[in-house]
Amino acid sequence: MIKGTEIRPPKYGLESQAHYEFLQIEKLGTFQIVFIIDEPNLDSNTRLKHLEKEIQSHTSAKFVLITRASTQVVTQSNFASAISAQLYQLDNISFLEISHFLEKNFAMAGSEAEVVALRLRNTFQHFRMSAHPTYFAAISKDVLAALLQANRRSELIQLAVDGFLTIVAADDSNVIPLSRSARARFLRKVAVEINVEKRPISRDDLIRLASTYSQEHDFGVDPILFISSFLNKGVLHFENDYVRFSLPFMESYLLASALHELPELALRYFNLSDHFDLNTFDLYAEIGATSKIIDLILKELTEACEKHKLHPDQQHIALTESFNRVARPDRILAMRKHLTTVASDVEAGRGDTKHKQKMLDIADRLRDGASRETKAFTKKIEFNGQQAKLISELSGAVHSWLIGATLLGAGAEHLDADTKQKIASLLIQLAASISHHMMSVLCDLNFGELREEFTKPEMIAELRKGDDEISEEDMKKFISDLFETMEFTWVSSPLQSILRQLCEHARQRILATSIEKIQPSNMIESIVHAAWLSDIDSGRGQALLVQKIRSLPRVAFIRMLLAFHFMNRAYWSHWKREDRLALIDAAAEAVSVFQIKLQTNEIEKMIAARLDGN
C-alpha cells in the first residue's frame, strides 16, 4: 500500500516507498506482487509520467490505483490509456442488502425492513452518501425507524459527519490535535466560502484560511499538517488546483448548520433562484429556517396560487373525459389482479424484497440512460409557442411548490401552527392548479401521430440497427406498447408526482392536525387533501378519503391514476398492516364503479401476457 502523493520524480518511486524488499520476492516468481496506490496525483503531468515509468518497469506486478477524482477526470487522462488501465467504480450498497441487514440485525419484519431500506437508499442517493448499512448497527431499531418515519434525515447525516471527523481527529499527527467539533467549525467556514461567497480556494488559500483559524483561537497548530489531515482521510481533495469536498453529504450538512447560525447569509444563499440548493435547504429547514426565509416562501406560494388559479367555472381536466383514451379496461383488470395479490401479501405479512430490487434496478437503468426508443420519442415532442410559454411560467410555480413542500416536511417541528396550516393550504391549492395546466398542455400532444410516425418501416429499421435478433413485427409491437405506457405515464405525471412528493416528503405525524384543519375549495383539492391526510394517519383520513373518492365522477382516468398512487404507497412506503390495507381499500374503491367482465379466453391471455411482461 503506497500513498500516491509520495511517488514523485526523480528519487521517489515504488522501491523507495515500499515497506519491504519486494525486488527479492519478485525474483522468486512464486508470489504475485500487488501494489495498491492510494490517490495518485492526477493533476501533475510530471508525476504521472514518473508513475507510468515505474508501472511499466515492473511487468510482473499488478497495480490497483484508487482515486476519489471524478470519472470524467480519470477517463480524460492520458495516463489511464498509457498503462492500459481497466476502470472500475465503487457502487452503492443495494436495496436488497440493506433490507436483509435490517431484517437480521434489527429483527424487523420483511415489510418493515423493505420500507426502511428504501428510505435509507433514497437518503443515500439524495445526499450522495455511500454508506454501508452496518453504519447503523449502533442505532436501535426504534430510533432508526422513528428518524426515517419522521423524515429527520439531518440527524442520520450528522452521525456520518461526526463519525468521519472523529476518525480524522484520532489519526491527526499534529502536535496539538484538535477535536471533532473544532474541525467541523473550520470546515463550515470552507463550505461557506465555496458555496455562499463563491470564492474558489486554492491550496495556498486553504493554508491561509487554516492559519487564520488557528490564530483566532490561539490553537498553535501547523496549518499544513492540519489541512493534510482532511486530505489524507478523503474529506477534502483538490480538483483543477481548487479544493473540493469529497463527501457531498458532509458539505451539505456543514453548510446547512453554518447558515442556521448566520441568518443574513442564509437569506442571501436561499434566494429562491433557479439554482436553488434544495439538498442543503432540506437539512437547513430541519435544523431550523429563519423567519425571513419562511415569509419569502409563503409570499412566493401565495403569488403562484393567485397567478395560476382556475376560474370559478373551470373544471380540473383530470375530472373530464379528456384522457379516457389511455384508461383502457385491461389496465383496470390488471389493477384488480394486483390489488388481490398485494392484499394477500399484507394479510400474510409477506415481504417482496427480491422483486422490488429488480424493479429498482430497472428504474436505475432507465434513469441513467434511456433507451434509444424513448430518447427518439422525446426528441419528437414539440410544443407550440403558447404551450412553451405556459410551461416556462409553470416551471417557476413548480419550483416554489417543491421548496414549500420541503420546508413543510423538513421543518415540521419548528414551524408554528398558523404557518404550517398556511403552507399546507397553499401547497394543496397550487397542486390542483399547476397539475391542471400541465396536464392540459400534455392533453394537446398528438400521441396518435407520433405512434404512426414511429411505426413506419424506415423508423422501425432505424431503431433495429445493431439489434437483428428483434424482428420488424416485434419491434413494431414493442413501439406500440411503449407509446401506450408512456402516454398514460406522461399525462398522469403532474398529479402523480405531486401526490407522491407530498405523501413521502411531508409525511410526519405531527402534520396531521394542521392538514386536518384545511378546507379545500374544489374536488381535486379535496382528493389531494384527503389522500395526504390518510397517508399520514389512516385513522384520521381513511373515512374522508373514501367519501371523496365516491364523490368523483365516473371517469376512468382519474380513478386509475388514484388507484395506481394508492397501490404504490401500499407496496413501497408503508409497513403497518392497517395503513397498507387502508390504501388497498382506497384503490379498490377508486375502480369499484367499473363492472368489467372477461368475455373471452383471448382477453384473459392478453392481460396475463401484459402482466408477465411488466
Coordinates of C-alpha atoms in Angstrom, one line a residue:
M1 CA 0.0 0.0 0.0
I2 CA 1.6 3.2 -1.2
K3 CA 0.4 6.8 -0.9
G4 CA 0.2 8.3 -4.4
T5 CA 1.4 11.7 -3.2
E6 CA 4.7 10.1 -2.1
I7 CA 5.6 9.0 -5.6
R8 CA 7.4 11.9 -7.3
P9 CA 10.5 12.3 -9.5
P10 CA 13.3 11.8 -9.6
K11 CA 14.1 9.7 -6.5
Y12 CA 10.8 8.6 -5.0
G13 CA 9.4 5.6 -6.8
L14 CA 7.9 2.2 -5.9
E15 CA 11.1 0.8 -4.4
S16 CA 11.7 3.7 -2.1
Q17 CA 8.1 3.8 -0.8
A18 CA 7.6 0.1 -0.4
H19 CA 7.8 -1.3 3.1
Y20 CA 9.9 -4.3 2.2
E21 CA 12.4 -5.5 -0.3
F22 CA 9.9 -6.6 -2.9
L23 CA 12.5 -7.0 -5.6
Q24 CA 13.9 -10.0 -3.9
I25 CA 10.4 -11.5 -3.7
E26 CA 9.7 -10.6 -7.3
K27 CA 12.7 -12.7 -8.4
L28 CA 11.3 -15.9 -6.7
G29 CA 8.4 -16.0 -9.2
T30 CA 6.2 -17.8 -6.8
F31 CA 4.4 -14.8 -5.5
Q32 CA 2.1 -12.2 -7.1
I33 CA 3.1 -8.7 -6.1
V34 CA 0.2 -6.2 -6.0
F35 CA 0.7 -2.5 -5.5
I36 CA -2.2 -0.5 -4.1
I37 CA -1.6 3.1 -4.9
D38 CA -3.9 5.5 -3.0
E39 CA -4.7 8.8 -4.6
P40 CA -2.1 9.3 -7.3
N41 CA -1.7 13.0 -8.2
L42 CA -3.7 13.2 -11.4
D43 CA -3.2 17.0 -11.7
S44 CA 0.6 16.7 -12.2
N45 CA 1.8 15.5 -15.6
T46 CA 5.3 15.2 -14.4
R47 CA 4.3 12.9 -11.5
L48 CA 2.0 10.9 -13.7
K49 CA 4.8 10.3 -16.3
H50 CA 7.1 9.2 -13.4
L51 CA 4.4 6.8 -12.1
E52 CA 3.8 5.5 -15.6
K53 CA 7.5 4.6 -16.0
E54 CA 7.5 2.9 -12.6
I55 CA 4.5 0.8 -13.5
Q56 CA 5.9 -0.2 -16.9
S57 CA 9.2 -1.2 -15.3
H58 CA 7.5 -3.9 -13.2
T59 CA 5.7 -6.0 -15.8
S60 CA 5.1 -9.0 -13.5
A61 CA 3.3 -6.9 -10.8
K62 CA -0.3 -6.0 -10.6
F63 CA -1.5 -2.4 -9.8
V64 CA -4.6 -1.1 -8.1
L65 CA -4.9 2.7 -8.2
I66 CA -7.6 4.3 -6.0
T67 CA -8.8 7.8 -6.6
R68 CA -11.7 9.9 -5.5
A69 CA -11.4 12.1 -8.6
S70 CA -14.5 12.4 -10.8
T71 CA -14.9 9.7 -13.5
Q72 CA -14.5 12.5 -16.1
V73 CA -11.1 13.4 -14.8
V74 CA -9.9 9.8 -14.9
T75 CA -11.3 9.0 -18.3
Q76 CA -9.9 12.2 -19.9
S77 CA -6.4 11.5 -18.5
N78 CA -3.8 10.0 -21.0
F79 CA -2.3 8.2 -18.0
A80 CA -5.2 5.7 -17.9
S81 CA -4.8 4.7 -21.5
A82 CA -1.0 4.7 -21.3
I83 CA -1.0 2.0 -18.7
S84 CA -3.9 0.1 -20.3
A85 CA -5.9 0.5 -17.1
Q86 CA -9.3 -1.0 -16.6
L87 CA -11.7 1.4 -14.9
Y88 CA -14.0 0.3 -12.1
Q89 CA -16.3 2.3 -9.9
L90 CA -17.5 1.6 -6.4
D91 CA -21.2 1.2 -6.3
N92 CA -23.7 1.8 -3.6
I93 CA -25.0 -1.0 -1.3
S94 CA -28.1 -2.5 -2.9
F95 CA -31.6 -2.2 -1.6
L96 CA -31.7 -6.0 -1.2
E97 CA -28.6 -6.0 1.1
I98 CA -29.8 -3.1 3.2
S99 CA -33.1 -4.7 3.6
H100 CA -31.5 -8.1 4.6
F101 CA -29.2 -6.4 7.1
L102 CA -32.1 -4.5 8.7
E103 CA -34.2 -7.6 8.9
K104 CA -31.5 -9.7 10.5
N105 CA -29.7 -7.1 12.7
F106 CA -32.9 -5.3 14.0
A107 CA -35.3 -8.3 13.8
M108 CA -37.6 -6.3 11.6
A109 CA -40.5 -7.9 9.7
G110 CA -39.8 -8.2 6.0
S111 CA -42.3 -5.5 5.0
E112 CA -40.9 -3.0 7.6
A113 CA -37.3 -3.7 6.6
E114 CA -38.2 -3.0 3.0
V115 CA -39.7 0.4 3.7
V116 CA -36.9 1.4 6.0
A117 CA -34.3 0.1 3.5
L118 CA -35.9 2.1 0.6
R119 CA -35.9 5.3 2.7
L120 CA -32.3 4.7 3.6
R121 CA -31.4 4.1 0.0
N122 CA -33.3 7.3 -1.1
T123 CA -31.5 9.3 1.6
F124 CA -28.1 7.9 0.5
Q125 CA -28.8 8.8 -3.2
H126 CA -30.4 12.2 -2.4
F127 CA -27.3 13.3 -0.5
R128 CA -24.8 11.2 -2.5
M129 CA -23.8 9.4 0.6
S130 CA -22.2 6.0 0.1
A131 CA -22.8 4.4 3.5
H132 CA -22.7 0.7 4.4
P133 CA -25.8 -0.4 6.4
T134 CA -23.5 -1.5 9.3
Y135 CA -23.1 2.2 9.9
F136 CA -26.5 2.0 11.6
A137 CA -25.6 -1.1 13.8
A138 CA -25.2 1.0 16.9
I139 CA -28.6 2.7 16.5
S140 CA -31.6 0.9 18.0
K141 CA -34.4 -0.3 15.7
D142 CA -37.0 2.0 17.2
V143 CA -34.7 5.1 16.8
L144 CA -33.8 4.3 13.2
A145 CA -37.4 3.7 12.2
A146 CA -38.6 6.8 14.0
L147 CA -35.9 9.0 12.4
L148 CA -36.8 7.9 8.9
Q149 CA -40.6 7.9 9.5
A150 CA -40.3 11.5 10.8
N151 CA -38.1 12.4 7.9
R152 CA -35.3 13.6 10.3
R153 CA -32.5 12.9 7.9
S154 CA -30.2 15.6 9.2
E155 CA -29.8 13.6 12.4
L156 CA -28.7 10.5 10.4
I157 CA -26.3 12.5 8.3
Q158 CA -24.9 14.2 11.4
L159 CA -23.9 10.8 12.7
A160 CA -21.9 10.2 9.5
V161 CA -20.3 13.6 9.6
D162 CA -19.3 13.1 13.3
G163 CA -18.0 9.7 12.5
F164 CA -15.7 10.8 9.7
L165 CA -14.4 13.8 11.7
T166 CA -13.8 11.6 14.8
I167 CA -11.5 9.4 12.6
V168 CA -9.7 12.4 11.3
A169 CA -9.2 13.7 14.9
A170 CA -8.0 10.3 16.2
D171 CA -5.3 9.9 13.5
D172 CA -4.1 13.5 13.4
S173 CA -0.3 13.6 13.7
N174 CA -0.3 17.3 14.7
V175 CA 1.5 18.0 18.0
I176 CA -1.7 19.8 19.1
P177 CA -4.6 17.7 17.8
L178 CA -8.0 19.4 17.5
S179 CA -11.3 17.9 18.4
R180 CA -14.0 16.8 16.1
S181 CA -16.1 19.9 16.8
A182 CA -13.2 22.3 16.2
R183 CA -12.6 20.6 12.8
A184 CA -16.3 20.9 11.9
R185 CA -16.2 24.7 12.6
F186 CA -13.3 25.1 10.2
L187 CA -15.0 23.0 7.5
R188 CA -18.1 25.1 7.9
K189 CA -16.0 28.2 7.1
V190 CA -14.7 26.4 4.0
A191 CA -18.2 25.4 2.9
V192 CA -19.5 29.0 3.3
E193 CA -16.5 30.4 1.3
I194 CA -17.0 28.0 -1.6
N195 CA -20.8 28.0 -1.8
V196 CA -22.1 31.3 -0.4
E197 CA -19.2 33.7 -1.1
K198 CA -18.4 31.9 -4.4
R199 CA -14.7 32.1 -3.8
P200 CA -12.5 29.3 -5.3
I201 CA -10.0 28.1 -2.7
S202 CA -6.5 27.1 -3.9
R203 CA -4.0 25.2 -1.8
D204 CA -2.4 28.4 -0.6
D205 CA -5.8 29.9 0.2
L206 CA -6.7 26.9 2.3
I207 CA -3.4 27.1 4.2
R208 CA -4.0 30.8 4.9
L209 CA -7.6 30.0 6.0
A210 CA -6.3 27.3 8.4
S211 CA -3.6 29.7 9.7
T212 CA -6.2 32.5 10.4
Y213 CA -8.5 30.0 12.1
S214 CA -5.6 28.8 14.3
Q215 CA -4.6 32.4 15.2
E216 CA -8.2 33.4 16.0
H217 CA -8.4 30.7 18.7
D218 CA -4.7 30.5 19.7
F219 CA -4.6 26.9 18.7
G220 CA -1.0 27.0 17.7
V221 CA -1.4 24.2 15.1
D222 CA 0.6 23.7 12.0
P223 CA -1.8 24.8 9.2
I224 CA -0.2 22.5 6.6
L225 CA -0.5 19.4 8.9
F226 CA -4.0 20.5 9.8
I227 CA -5.3 20.6 6.2
S228 CA -3.3 17.4 5.4
S229 CA -5.4 15.5 7.9
F230 CA -8.5 16.3 5.8
L231 CA -6.8 15.5 2.6
N232 CA -5.3 12.2 3.8
K233 CA -8.7 10.9 5.1
G234 CA -10.6 11.8 1.9
V235 CA -12.7 14.6 3.4
L236 CA -11.2 17.2 1.0
H237 CA -9.4 16.9 -2.3
F238 CA -8.1 19.2 -5.0
E239 CA -9.6 19.3 -8.4
N240 CA -8.1 21.6 -11.1
D241 CA -6.0 23.2 -8.3
Y242 CA -9.0 24.1 -6.2
V243 CA -10.3 22.4 -3.0
R244 CA -13.5 20.4 -3.2
F245 CA -15.4 18.4 -0.6
S246 CA -15.0 14.7 -1.4
L247 CA -18.2 13.9 0.6
P248 CA -21.2 15.8 -0.8
F249 CA -23.4 14.9 2.2
M250 CA -20.8 16.4 4.6
E251 CA -20.6 19.6 2.6
S252 CA -24.4 20.0 2.6
Y253 CA -24.7 19.3 6.3
L254 CA -21.9 21.6 7.3
L255 CA -23.2 24.4 5.1
A256 CA -26.7 24.0 6.5
S257 CA -25.6 24.1 10.1
A258 CA -23.4 27.1 9.3
L259 CA -26.3 29.0 7.6
H260 CA -28.5 28.2 10.6
E261 CA -26.2 30.3 12.7
L262 CA -25.8 33.1 10.0
P263 CA -29.4 34.1 9.1
E264 CA -28.3 37.0 6.8
L265 CA -26.1 34.7 4.8
A266 CA -28.8 32.1 4.7
L267 CA -31.2 34.7 3.2
R268 CA -28.7 35.5 0.6
Y269 CA -27.9 31.9 -0.3
F270 CA -31.5 30.6 -0.3
N271 CA -32.9 33.3 -2.5
L272 CA -35.4 31.0 -4.4
S273 CA -33.4 31.4 -7.7
D274 CA -33.4 28.8 -10.4
H275 CA -30.1 27.4 -8.9
F276 CA -31.6 26.8 -5.5
D277 CA -29.7 24.3 -3.4
L278 CA -32.6 22.0 -2.4
N279 CA -30.4 19.3 -0.8
T280 CA -28.8 21.8 1.6
F281 CA -32.1 23.6 2.2
D282 CA -33.7 20.2 3.1
L283 CA -31.2 19.9 6.0
Y284 CA -31.3 23.6 6.8
A285 CA -35.1 23.5 7.2
E286 CA -34.9 20.5 9.5
I287 CA -32.3 22.3 11.7
G288 CA -34.5 25.4 11.7
A289 CA -35.1 28.1 9.0
T290 CA -35.0 31.8 9.7
S291 CA -38.4 33.6 9.7
K292 CA -37.4 35.8 6.8
I293 CA -36.9 32.8 4.5
I294 CA -40.2 31.3 5.7
D295 CA -42.0 34.6 4.9
L296 CA -40.3 34.7 1.5
I297 CA -41.5 31.2 0.6
L298 CA -45.1 32.0 1.8
K299 CA -45.1 35.1 -0.4
E300 CA -43.9 33.1 -3.5
L301 CA -46.5 30.4 -2.9
T302 CA -49.3 32.9 -2.5
E303 CA -48.3 34.8 -5.7
A304 CA -48.1 31.5 -7.6
C305 CA -51.6 30.4 -6.4
E306 CA -53.1 33.7 -7.4
K307 CA -51.4 33.7 -10.9
H308 CA -52.3 30.1 -11.8
K309 CA -55.7 29.6 -10.0
L310 CA -58.5 28.1 -12.0
H311 CA -61.6 30.2 -12.9
P312 CA -64.6 29.5 -10.7
D313 CA -66.4 27.8 -13.6
Q314 CA -63.3 25.9 -14.8
Q315 CA -63.1 22.1 -14.1
H316 CA -59.9 20.3 -13.5
I317 CA -59.0 18.4 -16.7
A318 CA -58.4 15.1 -14.8
L319 CA -62.2 15.1 -13.9
T320 CA -63.2 15.2 -17.6
E321 CA -63.2 12.6 -20.3
S322 CA -60.1 14.1 -22.0
F323 CA -57.8 11.2 -21.0
N324 CA -60.1 8.2 -21.1
R325 CA -58.3 7.0 -24.2
V326 CA -55.4 5.9 -22.0
A327 CA -57.5 4.3 -19.3
R328 CA -58.2 1.0 -21.0
P329 CA -60.3 -1.8 -19.5
D330 CA -57.4 -4.3 -19.4
R331 CA -55.4 -1.9 -17.2
I332 CA -58.3 -1.8 -14.7
L333 CA -58.4 -5.6 -14.8
A334 CA -54.7 -5.7 -14.2
M335 CA -55.0 -3.3 -11.3
R336 CA -57.7 -5.5 -9.7
K337 CA -55.5 -8.6 -10.0
H338 CA -52.6 -6.7 -8.5
L339 CA -54.9 -5.5 -5.7
T340 CA -55.8 -9.0 -4.8
T341 CA -52.1 -10.1 -4.7
V342 CA -50.9 -7.2 -2.6
A343 CA -53.8 -7.6 -0.2
S344 CA -53.0 -11.3 0.2
D345 CA -49.3 -10.4 1.0
V346 CA -50.3 -7.8 3.5
E347 CA -52.7 -10.1 5.3
A348 CA -49.9 -12.8 5.5
G349 CA -47.2 -10.2 6.4
R350 CA -45.1 -11.3 3.4
G351 CA -42.2 -9.2 2.0
D352 CA -41.2 -8.9 -1.6
T353 CA -37.6 -7.8 -1.4
K354 CA -36.2 -9.6 -4.5
H355 CA -38.9 -8.4 -6.8
K356 CA -38.5 -4.8 -5.5
Q357 CA -34.8 -5.0 -6.1
K358 CA -35.4 -6.0 -9.7
M359 CA -37.8 -3.1 -10.2
L360 CA -35.3 -0.6 -8.7
D361 CA -32.6 -1.9 -10.9
I362 CA -34.8 -1.4 -14.0
A363 CA -35.7 2.1 -12.8
D364 CA -32.0 2.9 -12.3
R365 CA -31.1 1.8 -15.8
L366 CA -33.9 3.8 -17.3
R367 CA -32.8 6.9 -15.3
D368 CA -29.1 6.6 -16.1
G369 CA -29.6 6.1 -19.8
A370 CA -33.0 6.0 -21.5
S371 CA -33.4 3.6 -24.4
R372 CA -32.9 4.7 -28.0
E373 CA -36.7 4.4 -28.5
T374 CA -37.5 6.7 -25.5
K375 CA -34.9 9.2 -26.5
A376 CA -36.1 9.3 -30.0
F377 CA -39.7 9.7 -28.8
T378 CA -39.0 12.7 -26.5
K379 CA -37.0 14.5 -29.3
K380 CA -40.1 14.4 -31.5
I381 CA -42.3 16.1 -29.0
E382 CA -42.8 19.7 -29.9
F383 CA -44.8 22.4 -28.1
N384 CA -46.2 25.4 -29.8
G385 CA -45.3 29.0 -28.7
Q386 CA -48.2 29.3 -26.3
Q387 CA -47.6 25.9 -24.7
A388 CA -43.9 26.6 -24.3
K389 CA -44.7 30.0 -22.7
L390 CA -47.1 28.3 -20.2
I391 CA -44.6 25.6 -19.4
S392 CA -41.9 28.2 -18.7
E393 CA -44.3 30.1 -16.4
L394 CA -45.4 26.9 -14.6
S395 CA -41.8 25.9 -14.0
G396 CA -41.4 28.8 -11.6
A397 CA -44.6 27.7 -9.7
V398 CA -43.4 24.1 -9.6
H399 CA -40.0 25.4 -8.2
S400 CA -41.8 27.3 -5.5
W401 CA -44.1 24.4 -4.7
L402 CA -41.1 22.0 -4.3
I403 CA -39.4 24.4 -1.9
G404 CA -42.6 24.9 0.1
A405 CA -43.1 21.1 0.4
T406 CA -39.5 20.7 1.5
L407 CA -39.9 23.4 4.1
L408 CA -43.1 21.9 5.5
G409 CA -41.8 18.4 5.5
A410 CA -38.3 19.0 6.9
G411 CA -39.3 21.9 9.2
A412 CA -42.5 20.5 10.7
E413 CA -41.2 20.5 14.2
H414 CA -40.0 24.2 14.0
L415 CA -43.0 25.8 12.3
D416 CA -45.8 27.3 14.3
A417 CA -49.4 26.1 13.8
D418 CA -50.5 29.0 11.7
T419 CA -47.5 28.8 9.4
K420 CA -48.0 25.0 8.9
Q421 CA -51.6 25.5 8.0
K422 CA -50.9 28.3 5.6
I423 CA -48.1 26.4 3.8
A424 CA -50.2 23.1 3.6
S425 CA -53.2 25.0 2.3
L426 CA -51.2 26.8 -0.4
L427 CA -49.5 23.6 -1.4
I428 CA -52.9 21.9 -1.9
Q429 CA -54.2 24.9 -3.9
L430 CA -51.1 25.1 -6.1
A431 CA -51.1 21.3 -6.6
A432 CA -54.5 21.4 -8.1
S433 CA -53.9 24.4 -10.4
I434 CA -50.4 23.5 -11.7
S435 CA -51.4 19.9 -12.3
H436 CA -54.4 21.1 -14.3
H437 CA -52.4 23.4 -16.5
M438 CA -49.6 20.9 -17.1
M439 CA -52.0 18.1 -17.9
S440 CA -53.9 20.4 -20.3
V441 CA -50.7 21.0 -22.3
L442 CA -50.0 17.3 -22.4
C443 CA -53.5 16.6 -23.5
D444 CA -52.9 18.5 -26.6
L445 CA -50.0 16.3 -27.7
N446 CA -50.9 14.1 -30.6
F447 CA -49.6 10.7 -29.5
G448 CA -51.5 9.0 -32.3
E449 CA -49.5 10.8 -35.0
L450 CA -46.3 10.1 -33.1
R451 CA -47.1 6.4 -32.8
E452 CA -47.8 6.3 -36.6
E453 CA -44.5 8.0 -37.4
F454 CA -42.5 5.7 -35.1
T455 CA -44.1 2.6 -36.6
K456 CA -43.2 3.5 -40.2
P457 CA -40.9 0.9 -41.8
E458 CA -38.0 3.3 -42.1
M459 CA -38.2 4.2 -38.4
I460 CA -38.5 0.6 -37.4
A461 CA -35.4 -0.2 -39.5
E462 CA -33.5 2.7 -37.8
L463 CA -34.5 1.5 -34.3
R464 CA -33.5 -2.1 -35.1
K465 CA -29.9 -1.1 -36.1
G466 CA -27.5 -3.2 -34.2
D467 CA -30.2 -5.5 -32.8
D468 CA -31.0 -8.0 -35.5
E469 CA -32.5 -10.5 -33.1
I470 CA -35.7 -8.4 -32.8
S471 CA -38.0 -8.9 -35.8
E472 CA -39.6 -6.0 -37.6
E473 CA -43.0 -7.1 -36.2
D474 CA -41.8 -7.5 -32.7
M475 CA -40.2 -4.0 -32.8
K476 CA -43.4 -2.5 -34.1
K477 CA -45.4 -4.1 -31.3
F478 CA -42.8 -3.0 -28.8
I479 CA -43.0 0.6 -30.0
S480 CA -46.8 0.5 -29.9
D481 CA -46.8 -0.9 -26.3
L482 CA -44.2 1.7 -25.3
F483 CA -46.4 4.5 -26.6
E484 CA -49.4 3.2 -24.7
T485 CA -47.4 3.0 -21.4
M486 CA -45.7 6.3 -22.0
E487 CA -48.9 8.2 -22.8
F488 CA -50.5 7.3 -19.5
T489 CA -47.3 8.0 -17.6
W490 CA -46.8 11.3 -19.3
V491 CA -50.3 12.7 -19.0
S492 CA -50.8 11.5 -15.4
S493 CA -47.3 12.5 -14.1
P494 CA -48.1 16.1 -12.9
L495 CA -50.8 14.9 -10.4
Q496 CA -49.0 11.6 -9.7
S497 CA -45.7 13.4 -8.9
I498 CA -47.4 15.9 -6.6
L499 CA -49.2 13.3 -4.6
R500 CA -46.0 11.2 -4.3
Q501 CA -44.0 14.2 -3.2
L502 CA -46.5 15.3 -0.6
C503 CA -47.1 11.9 0.9
E504 CA -43.4 10.9 1.0
H505 CA -41.6 14.2 2.0
A506 CA -44.3 15.7 4.2
R507 CA -45.5 12.6 5.9
Q508 CA -44.7 13.4 9.6
R509 CA -47.5 12.5 12.0
I510 CA -47.2 16.0 13.7
L511 CA -48.5 17.5 10.4
A512 CA -51.8 15.6 10.6
T513 CA -53.5 18.1 12.9
S514 CA -52.6 21.1 10.7
I515 CA -53.6 19.3 7.5
E516 CA -56.9 18.1 9.0
K517 CA -57.9 21.7 9.6
I518 CA -57.6 22.7 5.9
Q519 CA -60.8 23.5 4.0
P520 CA -60.3 22.6 0.3
S521 CA -62.3 24.6 -2.3
N522 CA -62.8 22.1 -5.1
M523 CA -62.9 18.4 -5.9
I524 CA -59.2 17.9 -6.8
E525 CA -58.1 19.9 -3.8
S526 CA -60.3 17.7 -1.7
I527 CA -58.8 14.5 -3.2
V528 CA -55.2 15.7 -2.6
H529 CA -56.1 16.8 0.9
A530 CA -57.7 13.5 1.9
A531 CA -55.1 11.4 0.2
W532 CA -52.3 13.3 2.1
L533 CA -54.1 13.1 5.4
S534 CA -54.9 9.4 5.1
D535 CA -51.3 8.6 4.1
I536 CA -50.0 10.3 7.3
D537 CA -52.7 8.9 9.6
S538 CA -55.2 6.4 8.2
G539 CA -57.3 6.5 11.3
R540 CA -58.0 10.2 10.8
G541 CA -58.1 10.3 7.0
Q542 CA -59.5 7.0 5.7
A543 CA -63.2 7.7 6.0
L544 CA -62.7 11.2 4.4
L545 CA -60.7 9.7 1.6
V546 CA -63.3 7.1 0.8
Q547 CA -66.0 9.7 0.9
K548 CA -64.1 11.9 -1.6
I549 CA -63.4 9.0 -3.9
R550 CA -67.1 8.1 -4.0
S551 CA -68.0 11.7 -5.0
L552 CA -65.7 11.6 -8.0
P553 CA -67.3 11.4 -11.5
R554 CA -67.3 8.1 -13.2
V555 CA -64.1 9.0 -15.2
A556 CA -61.7 6.1 -15.7
F557 CA -58.6 8.2 -15.9
I558 CA -58.7 9.9 -12.5
R559 CA -59.8 6.7 -10.8
M560 CA -57.0 4.7 -12.4
L561 CA -54.5 7.5 -11.5
L562 CA -55.5 7.4 -7.8
A563 CA -55.6 3.6 -7.7
F564 CA -52.0 3.4 -9.0
H565 CA -50.9 6.0 -6.4
F566 CA -52.5 4.1 -3.5
M567 CA -51.1 0.8 -4.7
N568 CA -47.6 2.2 -5.0
R569 CA -47.8 3.7 -1.5
A570 CA -49.1 0.4 0.0
Y571 CA -46.4 -1.6 -1.9
W572 CA -43.4 0.7 -1.3
S573 CA -43.9 3.1 1.5
H574 CA -45.9 1.5 4.4
W575 CA -45.3 -1.5 6.6
K576 CA -48.1 -1.3 9.2
R577 CA -50.9 -3.7 8.3
E578 CA -53.7 -1.3 9.0
D579 CA -52.1 1.5 6.9
R580 CA -51.4 -0.7 3.9
L581 CA -54.9 -2.2 4.0
A582 CA -56.4 1.3 4.2
L583 CA -54.6 2.2 1.0
I584 CA -55.6 -1.0 -0.7
D585 CA -59.2 -0.3 0.2
A586 CA -58.9 3.2 -1.3
A587 CA -57.5 1.8 -4.5
A588 CA -60.3 -0.8 -4.7
E589 CA -62.9 1.9 -4.1
A590 CA -61.4 4.0 -6.9
V591 CA -62.0 1.3 -9.5
S592 CA -65.1 -0.3 -8.0
V593 CA -67.5 1.6 -10.3
F594 CA -66.3 -0.3 -13.3
Q595 CA -68.2 -3.6 -13.6
I596 CA -66.0 -5.2 -16.3
K597 CA -66.2 -8.9 -17.1
L598 CA -63.9 -11.0 -19.2
Q599 CA -65.7 -12.1 -22.3
T600 CA -63.3 -14.4 -24.0
N601 CA -60.2 -16.5 -23.2
E602 CA -58.2 -14.4 -25.6
I603 CA -58.7 -11.3 -23.5
E604 CA -57.6 -13.4 -20.4
K605 CA -54.4 -14.4 -22.3
M606 CA -53.7 -10.9 -23.4
I607 CA -53.9 -9.5 -19.9
A608 CA -51.8 -12.3 -18.4
A609 CA -49.1 -11.7 -21.1
R610 CA -49.1 -8.0 -20.3
L611 CA -48.8 -8.6 -16.6
D612 CA -45.9 -11.1 -17.2
G613 CA -44.2 -8.6 -19.4
N614 CA -44.4 -5.9 -16.7

